[in-house]
Amino acid sequence: MNKYLEQLLEREVIARNEPASMLVEGSKRCNGRLIVSSRRLIFICNGNEEPEVDIDLDTVNSIAHESEFVDHNILAITYLQYQVVRFTVIDCDMWEKTIEEQRMTAHIEPKFSIHSLN
């Protein structure tokens, strides 16, 4: 993971970080780590510095649990209305719950402080 990404994730709360596989073009897979922070969903293939997927949680339209052949733990995420990424994860239900919790939680950082006039 590159320094910029490490610093970015230090500022954001990491809600879940586990090994996963990204399904790419049919039956191809890329093994790596799936990370959900307070603001984004990131997937980094093993051995890579840059993420293959970096999705702002505000752009997520739907999350679905899918099956393909013998793999019954596919997490399908639709974002920006028509873009879809699929991951094989250990527990689809927990991933879906974690992503939804982060999407529905207001992550507001104060830009200024209000001082008393007295």
PDB file of C-alpha atoms in Angstrom:
ATOM      1  CA  MET A   1       0.000   0.000   0.000  1.00  0.00           C
ATOM      2  CA  ASN A   2       1.404   3.411  -0.897  1.00  0.00           C
ATOM      3  CA  LYS A   3       2.025   6.190   1.642  1.00  0.00           C
ATOM      4  CA  TYR A   4      -0.848   8.372   0.408  1.00  0.00           C
ATOM      5  CA  LEU A   5      -3.339   5.545   0.857  1.00  0.00           C
ATOM      6  CA  GLU A   6      -1.944   4.685   4.300  1.00  0.00           C
ATOM      7  CA  GLN A   7      -2.283   8.322   5.428  1.00  0.00           C
ATOM      8  CA  LEU A   8      -5.773   8.555   3.976  1.00  0.00           C
ATOM      9  CA  LEU A   9      -6.922   5.449   5.830  1.00  0.00           C
ATOM     10  CA  GLU A  10      -5.341   6.705   9.072  1.00  0.00           C
ATOM     11  CA  ARG A  11      -7.649   9.746   8.934  1.00  0.00           C
ATOM     12  CA  GLU A  12     -10.693   7.632   8.148  1.00  0.00           C
ATOM     13  CA  VAL A  13     -12.059   4.975  10.473  1.00  0.00           C
ATOM     14  CA  ILE A  14     -11.462   1.477   9.095  1.00  0.00           C
ATOM     15  CA  ALA A  15     -14.650  -0.467   9.763  1.00  0.00           C
ATOM     16  CA  ARG A  16     -13.621  -3.753   8.124  1.00  0.00           C
ATOM     17  CA  ASN A  17     -10.414  -5.079   6.554  1.00  0.00           C
ATOM     18  CA  GLU A  18     -10.269  -8.701   5.393  1.00  0.00           C
ATOM     19  CA  PRO A  19      -8.877 -10.903   2.630  1.00  0.00           C
ATOM     20  CA  ALA A  20     -11.142 -11.179  -0.420  1.00  0.00           C
ATOM     21  CA  SER A  21     -11.083 -11.964  -4.131  1.00  0.00           C
ATOM     22  CA  MET A  22     -12.291  -9.604  -6.826  1.00  0.00           C
ATOM     23  CA  LEU A  23     -14.074 -11.293  -9.729  1.00  0.00           C
ATOM     24  CA  VAL A  24     -12.747  -9.928 -12.996  1.00  0.00           C
ATOM     25  CA  GLU A  25     -14.160 -10.658 -16.474  1.00  0.00           C
ATOM     26  CA  GLY A  26     -15.895 -13.976 -16.118  1.00  0.00           C
ATOM     27  CA  SER A  27     -14.060 -16.476 -13.974  1.00  0.00           C
ATOM     28  CA  LYS A  28     -10.780 -14.596 -13.408  1.00  0.00           C
ATOM     29  CA  ARG A  29      -9.988 -13.560  -9.845  1.00  0.00           C
ATOM     30  CA  CYS A  30      -7.589 -11.207  -8.133  1.00  0.00           C
ATOM     31  CA  ASN A  31      -6.756 -12.050  -4.510  1.00  0.00           C
ATOM     32  CA  GLY A  32      -6.177  -9.186  -2.113  1.00  0.00           C
ATOM     33  CA  ARG A  33      -7.721  -7.135   0.691  1.00  0.00           C
ATOM     34  CA  LEU A  34     -11.118  -5.484   0.830  1.00  0.00           C
ATOM     35  CA  ILE A  35     -11.254  -2.452   3.113  1.00  0.00           C
ATOM     36  CA  VAL A  36     -14.271  -0.410   4.179  1.00  0.00           C
ATOM     37  CA  SER A  37     -13.525   2.893   5.831  1.00  0.00           C
ATOM     38  CA  SER A  38     -15.893   5.573   7.007  1.00  0.00           C
ATOM     39  CA  ARG A  39     -15.947   7.054   3.502  1.00  0.00           C
ATOM     40  CA  ARG A  40     -14.820   4.514   0.924  1.00  0.00           C
ATOM     41  CA  LEU A  41     -14.551   0.911  -0.205  1.00  0.00           C
ATOM     42  CA  ILE A  42     -11.083  -0.089  -1.395  1.00  0.00           C
ATOM     43  CA  PHE A  43      -9.758  -3.299  -2.914  1.00  0.00           C
ATOM     44  CA  ILE A  44      -6.011  -3.844  -3.296  1.00  0.00           C
ATOM     45  CA  CYS A  45      -4.643  -6.918  -5.101  1.00  0.00           C
ATOM     46  CA  ASN A  46      -1.813  -8.713  -3.312  1.00  0.00           C
ATOM     47  CA  GLY A  47       1.539  -7.223  -4.288  1.00  0.00           C
ATOM     48  CA  ASN A  48       0.105  -3.988  -5.713  1.00  0.00           C
ATOM     49  CA  GLU A  49       0.680  -0.473  -4.403  1.00  0.00           C
ATOM     50  CA  GLU A  50      -2.401   1.126  -5.955  1.00  0.00           C
ATOM     51  CA  PRO A  51      -5.986   0.030  -5.311  1.00  0.00           C
ATOM     52  CA  GLU A  52      -7.906  -1.662  -8.127  1.00  0.00           C
ATOM     53  CA  VAL A  53     -11.146  -0.273  -6.695  1.00  0.00           C
ATOM     54  CA  ASP A  54     -11.680   2.943  -4.724  1.00  0.00           C
ATOM     55  CA  ILE A  55     -15.394   3.688  -4.373  1.00  0.00           C
ATOM     56  CA  ASP A  56     -16.823   6.640  -2.478  1.00  0.00           C
ATOM     57  CA  LEU A  57     -19.598   5.190  -0.296  1.00  0.00           C
ATOM     58  CA  ASP A  58     -21.873   8.082  -1.295  1.00  0.00           C
ATOM     59  CA  THR A  59     -21.933   6.676  -4.844  1.00  0.00           C
ATOM     60  CA  VAL A  60     -23.068   3.160  -3.847  1.00  0.00           C
ATOM     61  CA  ASN A  61     -26.535   2.402  -5.238  1.00  0.00           C
ATOM     62  CA  SER A  62     -27.052  -1.184  -4.104  1.00  0.00           C
ATOM     63  CA  ILE A  63     -25.424  -4.146  -2.410  1.00  0.00           C
ATOM     64  CA  ALA A  64     -26.443  -7.701  -3.275  1.00  0.00           C
ATOM     65  CA  HIS A  65     -25.537 -11.240  -2.260  1.00  0.00           C
ATOM     66  CA  GLU A  66     -24.935 -13.419  -5.342  1.00  0.00           C
ATOM     67  CA  SER A  67     -23.896 -16.984  -6.166  1.00  0.00           C
ATOM     68  CA  GLU A  68     -21.893 -18.325  -9.085  1.00  0.00           C
ATOM     69  CA  PHE A  69     -21.319 -22.055  -9.565  1.00  0.00           C
ATOM     70  CA  VAL A  70     -20.042 -23.273  -6.168  1.00  0.00           C
ATOM     71  CA  ASP A  71     -19.235 -19.796  -4.813  1.00  0.00           C
ATOM     72  CA  HIS A  72     -22.148 -18.630  -2.659  1.00  0.00           C
ATOM     73  CA  ASN A  73     -20.386 -15.690  -0.991  1.00  0.00           C
ATOM     74  CA  ILE A  74     -20.270 -13.085  -3.734  1.00  0.00           C
ATOM     75  CA  LEU A  75     -20.824  -9.487  -2.691  1.00  0.00           C
ATOM     76  CA  ALA A  76     -21.996  -7.406  -5.682  1.00  0.00           C
ATOM     77  CA  ILE A  77     -21.805  -3.635  -5.326  1.00  0.00           C
ATOM     78  CA  THR A  78     -23.428  -1.297  -7.828  1.00  0.00           C
ATOM     79  CA  TYR A  79     -22.137   2.273  -7.783  1.00  0.00           C
ATOM     80  CA  LEU A  80     -22.464   5.330 -10.000  1.00  0.00           C
ATOM     81  CA  GLN A  81     -25.724   3.752 -11.205  1.00  0.00           C
ATOM     82  CA  TYR A  82     -24.250   1.302 -13.732  1.00  0.00           C
ATOM     83  CA  GLN A  83     -20.814   0.221 -12.473  1.00  0.00           C
ATOM     84  CA  VAL A  84     -20.706  -3.181 -10.736  1.00  0.00           C
ATOM     85  CA  VAL A  85     -17.863  -4.854  -8.843  1.00  0.00           C
ATOM     86  CA  ARG A  86     -18.013  -8.331  -7.353  1.00  0.00           C
ATOM     87  CA  PHE A  87     -16.002  -9.773  -4.500  1.00  0.00           C
ATOM     88  CA  THR A  88     -15.838 -13.186  -2.899  1.00  0.00           C
ATOM     89  CA  VAL A  89     -15.809 -12.551   0.850  1.00  0.00           C
ATOM     90  CA  ILE A  90     -15.968 -14.672   3.991  1.00  0.00           C
ATOM     91  CA  ASP A  91     -19.303 -13.341   5.321  1.00  0.00           C
ATOM     92  CA  CYS A  92     -21.512 -11.441   2.840  1.00  0.00           C
ATOM     93  CA  ASP A  93     -24.076 -10.463   5.446  1.00  0.00           C
ATOM     94  CA  MET A  94     -21.485  -8.824   7.705  1.00  0.00           C
ATOM     95  CA  TRP A  95     -19.925  -6.966   4.785  1.00  0.00           C
ATOM     96  CA  GLU A  96     -23.313  -5.694   3.663  1.00  0.00           C
ATOM     97  CA  LYS A  97     -24.166  -4.598   7.200  1.00  0.00           C
ATOM     98  CA  THR A  98     -20.813  -2.845   7.661  1.00  0.00           C
ATOM     99  CA  ILE A  99     -21.043  -0.978   4.352  1.00  0.00           C
ATOM    100  CA  GLU A 100     -24.633   0.110   5.053  1.00  0.00           C
ATOM    101  CA  GLU A 101     -23.705   1.282   8.564  1.00  0.00           C
ATOM    102  CA  GLN A 102     -20.863   3.397   7.200  1.00  0.00           C
ATOM    103  CA  ARG A 103     -23.061   4.820   4.424  1.00  0.00           C
ATOM    104  CA  MET A 104     -25.785   5.828   6.883  1.00  0.00           C
ATOM    105  CA  THR A 105     -23.473   7.337   9.492  1.00  0.00           C
ATOM    106  CA  ALA A 106     -22.692  11.030   9.199  1.00  0.00           C
ATOM    107  CA  HIS A 107     -18.920  11.466   9.197  1.00  0.00           C
ATOM    108  CA  ILE A 108     -18.632  15.192   9.710  1.00  0.00           C
ATOM    109  CA  GLU A 109     -15.335  16.821  10.574  1.00  0.00           C
ATOM    110  CA  PRO A 110     -15.496  20.276  12.135  1.00  0.00           C
ATOM    111  CA  LYS A 111     -13.791  22.878   9.929  1.00  0.00           C
ATOM    112  CA  PHE A 112     -13.763  25.563  12.598  1.00  0.00           C
ATOM    113  CA  SER A 113     -14.404  25.953  16.297  1.00  0.00           C
ATOM    114  CA  ILE A 114     -16.955  28.267  17.841  1.00  0.00           C
ATOM    115  CA  HIS A 115     -15.651  30.344  20.723  1.00  0.00           C
ATOM    116  CA  SER A 116     -17.759  31.980  23.381  1.00  0.00           C
ATOM    117  CA  LEU A 117     -18.337  35.697  22.956  1.00  0.00           C
ATOM    118  CA  ASN A 118     -17.938  36.302  26.708  1.00  0.00           C
TER     119      ASN A 118
END
